[in-house]
XYZ file of C-alpha atoms in Angstrom:
245
model
C -57.586 -81.365 96.449
C -60.624 -80.382 98.716
C -61.531 -83.979 99.241
C -57.960 -84.802 100.202
C -57.973 -81.879 102.702
C -61.234 -83.042 104.178
C -59.987 -86.562 104.522
C -56.691 -85.294 106.318
C -58.720 -83.049 108.585
C -61.003 -86.010 109.652
C -57.753 -88.017 110.393
C -56.335 -85.005 112.518
C -59.488 -84.854 114.600
C -59.193 -88.792 115.071
C -55.614 -88.927 116.129
C -54.426 -85.538 117.195
C -55.201 -83.665 120.428
C -56.324 -86.934 122.157
C -58.047 -86.242 125.596
C -57.301 -89.464 127.406
C -59.629 -91.208 129.778
C -59.296 -94.455 131.684
C -61.938 -96.959 130.616
C -62.277 -99.254 133.784
C -65.865 -100.405 134.241
C -66.436 -103.060 136.980
C -67.526 -105.361 133.915
C -67.827 -104.909 130.159
C -70.417 -102.258 128.937
C -72.578 -101.960 125.963
C -74.185 -98.653 125.094
C -76.702 -98.400 122.127
C -77.244 -94.973 120.391
C -79.495 -93.648 117.684
C -78.337 -90.633 115.505
C -80.595 -88.128 113.912
C -83.775 -89.980 115.260
C -85.645 -91.212 112.275
C -89.214 -92.065 113.380
C -88.464 -95.727 113.207
C -85.620 -95.392 115.675
C -88.396 -95.011 118.242
C -91.462 -96.682 116.824
C -89.729 -99.711 115.825
C -86.772 -99.902 118.152
C -88.473 -98.595 121.243
C -90.499 -101.901 121.673
C -87.325 -103.962 121.350
C -85.520 -102.124 123.947
C -88.476 -102.193 126.284
C -88.687 -106.131 125.708
C -85.146 -106.292 126.715
C -85.403 -104.013 129.540
C -82.630 -101.563 128.427
C -82.214 -97.812 127.752
C -80.483 -96.120 124.814
C -79.173 -92.766 123.720
C -80.878 -90.791 121.312
C -78.786 -87.993 119.630
C -81.152 -85.288 118.483
C -80.883 -82.485 115.927
C -83.712 -79.890 116.643
C -83.549 -78.838 113.028
C -84.599 -82.372 111.863
C -87.928 -82.430 113.692
C -90.743 -83.558 111.474
C -88.343 -83.350 108.433
C -87.046 -85.668 105.848
C -83.574 -87.131 106.038
C -82.280 -89.887 103.949
C -85.615 -90.265 102.450
C -87.061 -91.015 106.070
C -89.436 -89.230 108.275
C -87.711 -87.868 111.316
C -89.105 -87.684 114.835
C -91.588 -85.383 116.151
C -91.597 -83.558 119.440
C -94.091 -86.045 120.943
C -91.547 -89.040 119.917
C -88.858 -87.203 121.713
C -90.967 -86.525 124.782
C -92.149 -90.061 124.936
C -88.700 -91.685 124.790
C -87.449 -89.303 127.243
C -90.287 -90.168 129.553
C -89.464 -93.766 129.132
C -86.075 -93.255 130.538
C -83.810 -93.105 127.456
C -80.998 -90.412 127.288
C -81.410 -87.572 125.000
C -77.950 -86.313 123.724
C -76.729 -83.528 121.294
C -76.180 -84.056 117.498
C -76.032 -80.448 116.683
C -79.114 -78.327 115.710
C -78.502 -78.233 111.953
C -77.112 -81.851 111.292
C -73.942 -80.110 110.188
C -70.450 -81.506 110.001
C -67.901 -79.866 112.465
C -65.445 -79.585 109.439
C -67.564 -76.862 108.109
C -67.878 -74.713 111.241
C -65.505 -72.387 113.085
C -65.365 -72.966 116.959
C -67.722 -69.934 117.521
C -70.145 -71.391 114.891
C -70.106 -74.749 116.449
C -70.736 -73.238 119.933
C -73.760 -71.121 118.582
C -75.177 -74.223 116.777
C -74.848 -76.233 120.079
C -76.500 -73.377 122.138
C -79.222 -73.489 119.708
C -79.947 -77.197 120.032
C -79.538 -77.001 123.979
C -82.127 -74.369 124.102
C -84.520 -76.184 121.680
C -84.263 -79.345 123.679
C -84.583 -77.707 127.049
C -87.760 -76.046 126.030
C -89.418 -79.242 125.076
C -87.923 -81.688 127.856
C -88.548 -79.638 131.006
C -85.108 -78.030 131.049
C -83.055 -81.155 130.101
C -79.403 -80.675 129.666
C -77.762 -82.717 127.260
C -74.398 -84.187 128.605
C -73.064 -86.208 125.700
C -72.496 -85.712 122.058
C -72.221 -87.553 118.708
C -70.590 -86.101 115.735
C -72.774 -85.754 112.570
C -71.169 -87.967 109.928
C -68.555 -88.968 112.318
C -66.716 -85.865 111.219
C -64.574 -84.305 113.916
C -62.444 -81.184 113.083
C -59.432 -80.831 115.402
C -60.721 -77.369 116.395
C -64.057 -78.905 117.356
C -62.591 -81.024 120.138
C -61.985 -78.207 122.431
C -65.579 -76.924 122.187
C -66.982 -80.579 122.645
C -64.829 -81.423 125.578
C -65.678 -78.217 127.349
C -69.412 -78.536 126.873
C -70.048 -82.297 127.253
C -68.941 -85.307 129.340
C -67.960 -87.137 126.166
C -68.112 -86.998 122.441
C -68.808 -90.099 120.384
C -67.384 -90.715 116.766
C -67.709 -93.560 114.199
C -64.153 -95.066 114.252
C -64.596 -98.859 114.620
C -63.556 -100.389 117.866
C -64.038 -101.237 121.491
C -63.073 -98.644 123.937
C -60.494 -100.427 126.260
C -57.983 -99.252 128.808
C -57.638 -95.748 127.625
C -59.948 -93.693 125.152
C -60.286 -90.312 123.755
C -63.227 -88.667 125.733
C -63.904 -86.155 122.910
C -63.989 -88.793 120.327
C -64.907 -92.321 121.651
C -64.958 -95.414 119.210
C -68.074 -97.053 118.178
C -69.486 -99.800 115.695
C -72.092 -99.004 113.115
C -75.426 -100.853 113.620
C -75.989 -100.370 109.944
C -76.766 -102.668 107.054
C -73.629 -101.423 105.305
C -71.259 -102.159 108.019
C -72.876 -105.181 109.934
C -71.635 -107.932 107.450
C -68.150 -106.637 108.079
C -68.231 -107.060 111.839
C -67.782 -110.209 114.091
C -70.390 -109.219 116.534
C -69.689 -112.197 118.861
C -65.874 -111.270 119.095
C -66.674 -107.792 119.757
C -68.899 -108.439 122.509
C -66.624 -110.993 123.939
C -63.831 -108.507 123.761
C -65.900 -106.054 125.717
C -66.574 -108.706 128.214
C -62.989 -110.104 128.697
C -61.201 -106.875 128.708
C -63.840 -104.982 130.504
C -64.246 -102.611 127.672
C -66.966 -100.131 126.393
C -68.646 -101.130 123.240
C -70.734 -98.299 121.842
C -72.986 -99.039 118.854
C -74.826 -96.433 116.845
C -77.552 -96.812 114.333
C -80.388 -94.610 112.447
C -83.481 -96.169 111.072
C -84.946 -99.485 112.072
C -87.062 -101.786 109.965
C -87.660 -104.688 107.481
C -85.938 -102.642 104.734
C -83.421 -100.292 106.320
C -81.367 -97.762 104.531
C -77.615 -98.521 104.390
C -77.394 -96.491 107.721
C -80.058 -98.520 109.622
C -80.701 -101.939 110.734
C -83.563 -104.597 111.192
C -85.309 -105.414 114.357
C -83.483 -108.695 114.157
C -80.232 -107.012 114.018
C -81.055 -104.936 117.082
C -82.315 -108.090 118.892
C -79.305 -110.032 118.082
C -76.910 -107.616 119.431
C -78.677 -107.182 122.580
C -79.087 -110.952 123.064
C -75.301 -111.366 122.481
C -74.613 -108.757 125.146
C -76.816 -110.208 127.714
C -75.368 -113.793 127.133
C -71.875 -112.203 127.719
C -73.201 -110.393 131.016
C -72.461 -106.818 129.589
C -73.708 -103.931 131.466
C -76.232 -102.287 129.074
C -76.451 -98.581 129.746
C -76.918 -95.226 127.857
C -73.873 -93.411 127.240
C -74.122 -90.872 130.016
C -74.751 -93.542 132.645
C -72.017 -95.694 131.310
C -69.655 -92.823 131.479
C -70.375 -92.556 135.130
C -69.341 -95.962 135.760
C -66.108 -95.892 133.743
C -63.587 -94.917 136.689
């Protein structure tokens, strides 16, 4: 019964209390994002991004620093400072990497405030303006909190944001080995180009043997190559958001 209730709560967050925003960039857009920030999301993905001359969004949980998650070493403060100095966006992923399904609005506010203070202390007062839901879990009650604190929130429901989107729960595709075989990346990129949509991709680790939630360097390079060939505007989430209207 509890599993069924959780499933219904996830669906409620996805489809109820939609906070509409127009998606009308001057041309199709791609945003790359990395959740949790495993070490390899910077040490392996960073050089690929640099070679393509693009910036990504890194969604950080302060509580994961120097820890192990999914069997992977996580980022250090030095990694976070280096990617921020390189011009990449740092966004919020909660402090404790916790599902919003398990938190009251007050508890979520407290966790977000803790992460905000943790990041500001390490990144010279940086204020995070975009959010990604851990596990893609969006409780209906969390949307008001996220909408009040951030420009936008990103989920994990597949699709390209076209025409009209939910600013508290934007659609995205998983740059993950468990999901990539099921996507037609060429078609998704072309849809973003043809319909002037916003394609957001999220991943975790990057390496030769990625977890089910990560990808290879070749996967990352392929998506960027396709996006450039389709003349997509490749921007971090916050910068892309500023170009939507």
